[in-house]
Amino acid sequence: MKIYAPDGAVGPSAASLAPPPPVLAGKRIGILDNSKPNAGLLLGRMAERLAARTGASVEVVERKNAALPAPDDVLARLAEAEVVLTGSAD
Amino acid sequence: MADTSSQLLDIGSDDPEALTDRFATRGWGDGLPLVAPTPERVEAMLAGSNRDPDEVVATLPPRSGVATRRIIAINGVLAGCRPEHLEVLVAAVKALARPEVNLRGVNATTHPVAPLLIVHGEVARTAGYNSGLGAFGPGNLANAATGRALRLMLLHVAGAVPGAGDASTQGGPAKYAYCVAENLLRSPWGGYAASVGVDAPSAVTVHCGEAPHNFHDMESDQPAAILDKAASVMASLGSNNAPVSGAEFFVMLCPEHAATCAAAGWTRTHVASYLHERARMRTGDLRDAFALRAWAPWQETFGDDAGMPITEHPDNVRIVVVGGPGKHSSVIPSWGMTRSATVPVEP
């Protein structure tokens, strides 16, 4: 018996990740805190340690609602950084 | 008509088990037996319309799956839909893709949210949807199959697979099939769709919320006494409406409760305003319960002993008449970071 697959094609993604910089020394790190419990603490400590190890600096810290896309002004400020840490769940 | 996006698979045996097994190996299906989407069945589903089967209706996140009319028909066949249900399903997919619905968030969250599909107007009658006794199910093909097909679209096309695109902690029965029709004949206030500006013979609404929470009132002949029970269900720390001030409630009134309200001269707007006024909680209790709140700035000015409306505006309280004889109604709280959408069903 022949049947159709139910999933169909995948369209273009709304956005894709930039390639990571090979060296972090001198780079600016940003943090996008998604407001989940302890997200700011976790991401902040990670960024501090990453900066201390590599010679990067933590320059931008922004906050957004976890359930909604980041507003344009938040994204514009994060664009000042070359590396952004984000993502934390419950 | 050729469609390069719909892959034909040869599953060998005609046994229903072969289909179930093949789907399971691909991570497809909802766990229940499926109707085989053969080319003949899919073509029959599409035959009622002259529209291009490859027309893109929407792209659904998080998978960015492309929902063509043919893909929607395939999932309709799988769920047991009949051709007369296809345009309802197409309209439902359009509604889900509206930005205010925030489908990416709906699919991704740990909350058990599911899109409730409400069918309005002529198509509810002509395509056999149940708006009366037992409307939320079980027992009616149109409600069950259309609701199930919408979930299959989310699983297959949107990629809302538990553990991958759907992080719901416990899942929920509303994630199998969640479709009901508005009881227009017994609504004393006309149709819901027209009340929100969609003046079409047929329409659908999607509201991304929890399963229905029942309330009953067997004795009151005054609206306030009935609606106070609804307000009690609404004013709960347990739903996302508590920390999200802009979240909607759908209040599904049974015909007898609606008739009592209307007989006292209450309009749909009166009912919503009363519920907004009465569904309150002590502000301090809400603050104690939720350090993380999405409140409007004015709400933060309330003292701890003030009564806080559980939703910030009467427009967030949506009234629909559903059901048959009896005095049970229900409240459907929202996931929160989503708004309902009502769109016409194309003839």
Coordinates of C-alpha atoms in Angstrom, one line a residue:
Chain A
M1 CA 0.0 0.0 0.0
K2 CA 1.2 3.5 -0.8
I3 CA 0.6 6.4 1.5
Y4 CA 1.6 10.0 1.7
A5 CA 4.1 11.1 4.4
P6 CA 2.3 13.6 6.7
D7 CA 5.1 16.0 7.5
G8 CA 5.7 17.9 4.3
A9 CA 8.6 20.2 3.4
V10 CA 10.6 22.4 5.9
G11 CA 10.6 26.1 5.1
P12 CA 13.5 28.5 5.6
S13 CA 14.3 29.2 9.2
A14 CA 13.6 32.7 10.5
A15 CA 17.2 33.0 11.7
S16 CA 20.4 31.0 11.9
L17 CA 23.4 31.1 14.2
A18 CA 26.5 33.0 13.1
P19 CA 29.7 30.9 13.1
P20 CA 31.4 31.1 16.5
P21 CA 34.6 33.2 16.7
P22 CA 37.7 31.0 16.9
V23 CA 39.3 33.1 19.6
L24 CA 37.4 34.9 22.3
A25 CA 40.2 37.2 23.5
G26 CA 39.1 40.8 23.2
K27 CA 35.6 39.8 22.2
R28 CA 32.5 41.3 23.8
I29 CA 30.1 38.9 25.6
G30 CA 26.4 39.6 25.9
I31 CA 23.8 37.9 28.0
L32 CA 20.2 37.4 27.1
D33 CA 18.4 36.5 30.4
N34 CA 15.1 34.8 29.5
S35 CA 13.6 35.4 33.0
K36 CA 13.4 31.8 33.9
P37 CA 14.3 31.1 37.5
N38 CA 18.1 31.5 38.1
A39 CA 18.7 32.1 34.4
G40 CA 20.4 35.4 35.1
L41 CA 22.5 33.9 37.8
L42 CA 23.6 30.9 35.7
L43 CA 24.3 32.9 32.6
G44 CA 26.0 35.7 34.5
R45 CA 28.4 33.3 36.2
M46 CA 29.1 31.5 33.0
A47 CA 29.9 34.7 31.2
E48 CA 32.2 35.9 34.0
R49 CA 34.2 32.7 34.0
L50 CA 34.3 32.6 30.3
A51 CA 35.6 36.1 30.2
A52 CA 38.2 35.4 32.9
R53 CA 39.5 32.4 31.0
T54 CA 39.7 33.9 27.6
G55 CA 40.3 37.6 27.9
A56 CA 36.8 38.5 26.7
S57 CA 34.6 41.0 28.5
V58 CA 31.0 41.0 29.6
E59 CA 29.5 44.1 28.0
V60 CA 25.7 43.7 27.6
V61 CA 23.0 42.2 29.8
E62 CA 19.4 42.1 28.5
R63 CA 16.3 40.5 29.8
K64 CA 13.2 39.1 27.9
N65 CA 10.0 37.1 28.6
A66 CA 10.8 33.4 28.1
A67 CA 7.6 32.8 26.2
L68 CA 7.9 35.7 23.7
P69 CA 10.5 36.7 21.0
A70 CA 13.0 39.3 22.2
P71 CA 11.9 42.8 21.2
D72 CA 13.8 44.6 18.5
D73 CA 15.4 47.1 20.9
V74 CA 16.8 44.3 23.0
L75 CA 18.2 42.5 19.9
A76 CA 19.8 45.8 18.7
R77 CA 21.6 46.2 22.0
L78 CA 22.8 42.6 22.0
A79 CA 24.2 43.2 18.5
E80 CA 26.9 45.2 20.2
A81 CA 28.4 41.9 21.4
E82 CA 30.1 39.2 19.3
V83 CA 29.0 36.3 21.5
V84 CA 25.7 36.0 23.3
L85 CA 24.9 33.5 26.0
T86 CA 21.2 32.6 26.4
G87 CA 18.8 29.7 26.9
S88 CA 17.6 28.4 30.3
A89 CA 14.5 26.3 31.1
D90 CA 12.5 25.5 34.2
Chain B
M1 CA -1.5 17.5 -9.8
A2 CA 2.1 17.0 -8.8
D3 CA 3.3 17.9 -5.4
T4 CA 6.9 17.6 -4.7
S5 CA 6.5 18.3 -0.9
S6 CA 4.3 15.2 -0.3
Q7 CA 6.4 12.1 -0.3
L8 CA 4.8 8.8 -1.2
L9 CA 5.8 5.8 0.9
D10 CA 5.3 2.2 0.1
I11 CA 4.4 0.4 3.4
G12 CA 3.9 -3.0 1.9
S13 CA 1.0 -4.6 3.8
D14 CA -2.5 -3.1 3.8
D15 CA -2.9 -4.1 7.5
P16 CA -3.7 -1.2 9.8
E17 CA -0.9 -2.4 12.1
A18 CA 1.6 -1.9 9.3
L19 CA 0.7 1.8 9.1
T20 CA 0.9 2.1 12.9
D21 CA 4.3 0.5 13.0
R22 CA 5.7 2.4 10.1
F23 CA 4.5 5.7 11.6
A24 CA 6.0 4.7 15.0
T25 CA 9.4 4.1 13.5
R26 CA 9.3 7.7 12.1
G27 CA 8.1 9.3 15.3
W28 CA 4.7 10.1 13.7
G29 CA 1.2 9.7 15.0
D30 CA -0.6 10.3 18.3
G31 CA -0.5 6.8 19.5
L32 CA -3.9 5.8 18.3
P33 CA -4.7 3.8 15.1
L34 CA -4.7 5.9 12.0
V35 CA -6.5 6.0 8.6
A36 CA -4.1 5.3 5.8
P37 CA -3.5 8.5 3.7
T38 CA -3.6 6.8 0.4
P39 CA -3.5 9.0 -2.8
E40 CA -7.2 8.1 -3.4
R41 CA -8.3 9.2 0.0
V42 CA -6.3 12.4 -0.1
E43 CA -7.5 13.3 -3.6
A44 CA -11.1 12.7 -2.4
M45 CA -10.5 15.0 0.5
L46 CA -9.2 17.7 -1.8
A47 CA -11.8 17.2 -4.5
G48 CA -14.4 19.5 -3.0
S49 CA -12.4 22.6 -3.8
N50 CA -10.9 24.1 -6.9
R51 CA -8.0 25.6 -5.0
D52 CA -4.5 24.6 -5.7
P53 CA -3.5 21.7 -3.4
D54 CA 0.0 23.0 -3.2
E55 CA -1.1 26.4 -2.0
V56 CA 0.9 27.2 1.2
V57 CA -1.6 27.9 4.0
A58 CA 1.0 28.6 6.7
T59 CA 4.4 27.7 8.0
L60 CA 4.3 26.3 11.5
P61 CA 7.0 26.6 14.2
P62 CA 9.2 25.3 15.6
R63 CA 9.9 23.0 12.7
S64 CA 9.0 25.6 10.1
G65 CA 6.9 22.9 8.5
V66 CA 5.1 24.1 5.4
A67 CA 1.3 23.4 5.6
T68 CA -0.1 23.1 2.1
R69 CA -3.7 22.2 1.5
R70 CA -2.5 18.8 0.5
I71 CA -0.5 18.3 3.7
I72 CA -3.6 19.4 5.7
A73 CA -5.7 16.9 3.8
I74 CA -3.2 14.1 4.5
N75 CA -3.4 14.8 8.2
G76 CA -7.2 15.1 8.0
V77 CA -7.4 11.6 6.4
L78 CA -5.1 10.2 9.1
A79 CA -7.4 11.6 11.8
G80 CA -10.6 10.3 10.2
C81 CA -11.9 13.6 8.8
R82 CA -14.3 13.7 5.9
P83 CA -14.0 16.2 2.9
E84 CA -16.6 18.5 4.5
H85 CA -14.2 19.1 7.4
L86 CA -11.2 20.2 5.3
E87 CA -12.0 24.0 5.1
V88 CA -12.5 24.1 8.9
L89 CA -9.1 22.5 9.3
V90 CA -7.5 24.9 6.8
A91 CA -9.0 27.9 8.7
A92 CA -7.8 26.4 12.0
V93 CA -4.2 26.2 10.6
K94 CA -4.5 29.8 9.4
A95 CA -5.6 30.9 12.8
L96 CA -2.8 29.0 14.6
A97 CA -0.3 30.8 12.4
R98 CA -1.4 34.2 13.4
P99 CA 1.4 36.0 15.3
E100 CA -0.7 36.8 18.3
V101 CA -1.3 33.1 18.9
N102 CA 2.5 32.7 19.5
L103 CA 2.5 29.1 18.3
R104 CA 6.2 28.7 18.9
G105 CA 5.7 29.4 22.6
V106 CA 2.5 27.3 22.7
N107 CA 4.3 24.3 21.4
A108 CA 7.5 24.8 23.3
T109 CA 6.2 25.4 26.8
T110 CA 6.2 23.0 29.8
H111 CA 2.5 24.0 30.4
P112 CA -0.1 21.5 29.2
V113 CA -1.6 24.1 26.8
A114 CA -3.6 22.9 23.7
P115 CA -5.3 24.9 21.1
L116 CA -9.1 24.7 21.6
L117 CA -10.8 24.9 18.2
I118 CA -14.3 26.4 18.3
V119 CA -16.4 26.1 15.1
H120 CA -18.9 28.9 14.5
G121 CA -21.8 29.3 12.1
E122 CA -23.2 27.5 9.2
V123 CA -20.4 24.9 8.8
A124 CA -21.0 23.6 12.3
R125 CA -24.4 22.5 11.1
T126 CA -23.6 21.4 7.5
A127 CA -20.5 19.5 8.4
G128 CA -22.0 17.8 11.5
Y129 CA -20.2 19.4 14.4
N130 CA -21.7 18.9 17.8
S131 CA -22.5 22.1 19.7
G132 CA -25.1 20.5 22.0
L133 CA -25.1 17.7 24.6
G134 CA -21.7 16.4 25.2
A135 CA -20.1 18.8 22.7
F136 CA -16.6 18.4 24.2
G137 CA -17.0 14.7 23.5
P138 CA -16.9 11.9 23.0
G139 CA -19.1 10.5 20.3
N140 CA -19.1 13.0 17.3
L141 CA -17.0 12.3 14.3
A142 CA -16.6 15.9 13.2
N143 CA -15.4 17.2 16.6
A144 CA -13.2 14.3 17.3
A145 CA -11.6 14.0 13.9
T146 CA -11.0 17.7 13.3
G147 CA -9.6 18.2 16.7
R148 CA -7.3 15.2 16.2
A149 CA -6.3 16.4 12.8
L150 CA -5.2 19.7 14.2
R151 CA -3.0 17.9 16.8
L152 CA -1.5 15.7 14.0
M153 CA -0.7 18.9 12.1
L154 CA 1.2 20.2 15.2
L155 CA 3.0 16.8 15.6
H156 CA 3.9 16.2 12.0
V157 CA 4.2 19.7 10.4
A158 CA 5.0 22.0 13.4
G159 CA 7.2 19.4 15.0
A160 CA 5.5 19.6 18.4
V161 CA 6.6 16.1 19.4
P162 CA 6.9 15.5 23.1
G163 CA 10.5 15.8 24.1
A164 CA 11.5 17.5 20.9
G165 CA 9.2 20.4 20.0
D166 CA 6.8 20.0 22.9
A167 CA 8.2 20.3 26.4
S168 CA 4.9 19.9 28.3
T169 CA 5.7 18.4 31.7
Q170 CA 2.7 16.2 32.0
G171 CA 1.0 16.6 28.6
G172 CA -2.8 16.5 28.7
P173 CA -5.9 14.9 27.2
A174 CA -6.7 18.1 25.4
K175 CA -3.6 17.4 23.3
Y176 CA -5.4 14.5 21.6
A177 CA -8.4 16.3 20.2
Y178 CA -9.9 19.6 21.4
C179 CA -12.7 20.8 19.1
V180 CA -16.2 22.0 19.9
A181 CA -18.9 23.9 18.1
E182 CA -20.7 27.0 19.3
N183 CA -24.4 26.5 20.0
L184 CA -25.6 29.4 17.9
L185 CA -29.2 28.4 18.1
R186 CA -29.2 28.6 21.8
S187 CA -27.0 31.7 22.1
P188 CA -29.1 34.6 23.3
W189 CA -26.4 37.0 22.1
G190 CA -25.8 35.9 18.6
G191 CA -22.6 34.3 17.4
Y192 CA -19.2 34.8 19.1
A193 CA -17.3 35.4 15.8
A194 CA -19.5 38.4 14.9
S195 CA -19.0 39.7 18.4
V196 CA -15.2 39.9 17.7
G197 CA -15.6 41.5 14.3
V198 CA -15.5 38.4 12.1
D199 CA -18.8 38.7 10.2
A200 CA -18.7 35.6 8.0
P201 CA -21.2 32.7 7.6
S202 CA -18.7 30.3 9.1
A203 CA -15.6 30.9 11.2
V204 CA -13.2 29.2 13.7
T205 CA -11.6 30.4 16.8
V206 CA -8.4 29.0 18.3
H207 CA -7.8 29.6 22.0
C208 CA -4.6 28.1 23.5
G209 CA -5.5 27.1 27.0
E210 CA -6.1 24.3 29.5
A211 CA -8.7 21.6 29.4
P212 CA -12.2 22.9 30.6
H213 CA -12.7 23.5 34.3
N214 CA -16.3 22.8 35.2
F215 CA -18.7 24.8 37.4
H216 CA -22.3 24.1 38.1
D217 CA -25.3 25.9 39.4
M218 CA -28.5 24.0 39.6
E219 CA -30.6 26.5 41.6
S220 CA -30.0 30.2 40.8
D221 CA -32.4 32.3 38.8
Q222 CA -30.1 35.3 38.9
P223 CA -27.0 35.8 36.8
A224 CA -24.8 36.9 39.6
A225 CA -25.2 33.7 41.6
I226 CA -24.2 31.6 38.6
L227 CA -21.4 33.8 37.5
D228 CA -19.9 34.1 40.9
K229 CA -19.1 30.4 40.6
A230 CA -17.4 31.0 37.3
A231 CA -15.4 33.8 38.9
S232 CA -14.4 31.4 41.7
V233 CA -13.0 29.0 39.1
M234 CA -11.2 31.9 37.3
A235 CA -9.6 33.3 40.5
S236 CA -7.1 30.6 41.1
L237 CA -3.4 30.5 41.8
G238 CA -3.1 27.4 39.7
S239 CA -3.6 28.8 36.2
N240 CA -1.2 31.0 34.2
N241 CA -3.8 33.7 34.2
A242 CA -2.7 34.6 37.8
P243 CA 0.8 35.9 37.0
V244 CA 0.0 37.0 33.4
S245 CA -2.3 40.0 33.5
G246 CA -3.2 40.1 29.8
A247 CA -4.3 36.5 29.6
E248 CA -7.8 35.5 28.3
F249 CA -10.4 33.3 29.8
F250 CA -12.9 31.5 27.6
V251 CA -16.1 31.0 29.6
M252 CA -18.2 28.4 27.9
L253 CA -21.8 28.9 29.2
C254 CA -24.3 26.2 28.8
P255 CA -27.6 27.3 27.2
E256 CA -29.5 27.3 30.4
H257 CA -27.0 29.5 32.3
A258 CA -26.9 31.8 29.2
A259 CA -30.7 32.0 29.1
T260 CA -30.8 33.0 32.8
C261 CA -28.3 35.8 32.2
A262 CA -30.2 37.0 29.1
A263 CA -33.6 36.8 30.8
A264 CA -32.3 39.3 33.4
G265 CA -31.3 41.6 30.6
W266 CA -27.5 40.9 30.7
T267 CA -25.6 41.1 27.4
R268 CA -22.4 39.2 26.6
T269 CA -20.5 42.4 27.5
H270 CA -22.3 42.6 30.9
V271 CA -21.4 39.0 31.6
A272 CA -17.7 39.6 30.8
S273 CA -17.6 42.8 32.8
Y274 CA -19.2 41.2 35.8
L275 CA -16.7 38.3 35.7
H276 CA -13.8 40.7 35.3
E277 CA -15.0 42.6 38.3
R278 CA -15.7 39.6 40.5
A279 CA -12.8 37.3 39.6
R280 CA -10.2 38.8 42.0
M281 CA -7.6 37.6 44.4
R282 CA -5.8 39.3 47.3
T283 CA -2.8 41.1 45.7
G284 CA -0.5 40.0 48.5
D285 CA -1.3 36.4 47.9
L286 CA -0.5 36.7 44.2
R287 CA 2.8 38.5 45.0
D288 CA 3.7 35.8 47.5
A289 CA 3.0 33.1 45.0
F290 CA 4.7 34.6 42.0
A291 CA 8.0 36.4 42.1
L292 CA 8.0 36.3 38.3
R293 CA 4.9 38.2 37.1
A294 CA 3.9 39.7 33.8
W295 CA 1.6 42.4 35.2
A296 CA 0.7 45.7 33.8
P297 CA 2.5 48.6 35.7
W298 CA -0.7 49.8 37.3
Q299 CA -1.2 46.4 39.0
E300 CA 2.1 46.8 40.9
T301 CA 0.7 49.9 42.6
F302 CA -2.0 47.8 44.4
G303 CA -1.5 47.3 48.1
D304 CA -1.3 43.7 49.4
D305 CA -4.9 43.7 50.8
A306 CA -6.5 45.1 47.6
G307 CA -8.4 42.7 45.4
M308 CA -6.5 42.2 42.1
P309 CA -8.6 41.4 39.0
I310 CA -7.3 38.0 37.7
T311 CA -7.2 39.5 34.2
E312 CA -6.6 43.2 33.6
H313 CA -9.5 44.0 31.2
P314 CA -13.1 42.8 30.6
D315 CA -12.2 42.1 26.9
N316 CA -10.0 39.3 28.1
V317 CA -13.2 37.4 29.3
R318 CA -14.7 35.7 26.2
I319 CA -18.2 34.3 26.4
V320 CA -19.3 31.4 24.1
V321 CA -22.5 29.3 24.4
V322 CA -21.9 25.5 24.2
G323 CA -23.7 22.4 25.4
G324 CA -27.1 20.9 25.8
P325 CA -29.6 20.5 28.6
G326 CA -28.3 20.8 32.1
K327 CA -26.6 23.4 34.3
H328 CA -22.9 22.8 33.9
S329 CA -20.6 25.4 32.3
S330 CA -16.9 25.7 32.1
V331 CA -13.9 28.0 32.3
I332 CA -10.9 27.5 30.0
P333 CA -7.9 29.4 31.4
S334 CA -5.2 30.5 29.0
W335 CA -1.6 29.4 28.7
G336 CA -1.0 33.2 29.1
M337 CA 1.5 34.5 26.5
T338 CA -1.0 34.0 23.7
R339 CA -4.1 35.6 22.3
S340 CA -7.1 33.8 20.6
A341 CA -7.7 34.3 16.9
T342 CA -10.9 34.1 14.9
V343 CA -10.8 33.7 11.2
P344 CA -13.5 33.0 8.5
V345 CA -14.0 29.5 7.0
E346 CA -13.8 29.9 3.2
P347 CA -17.0 28.6 1.5

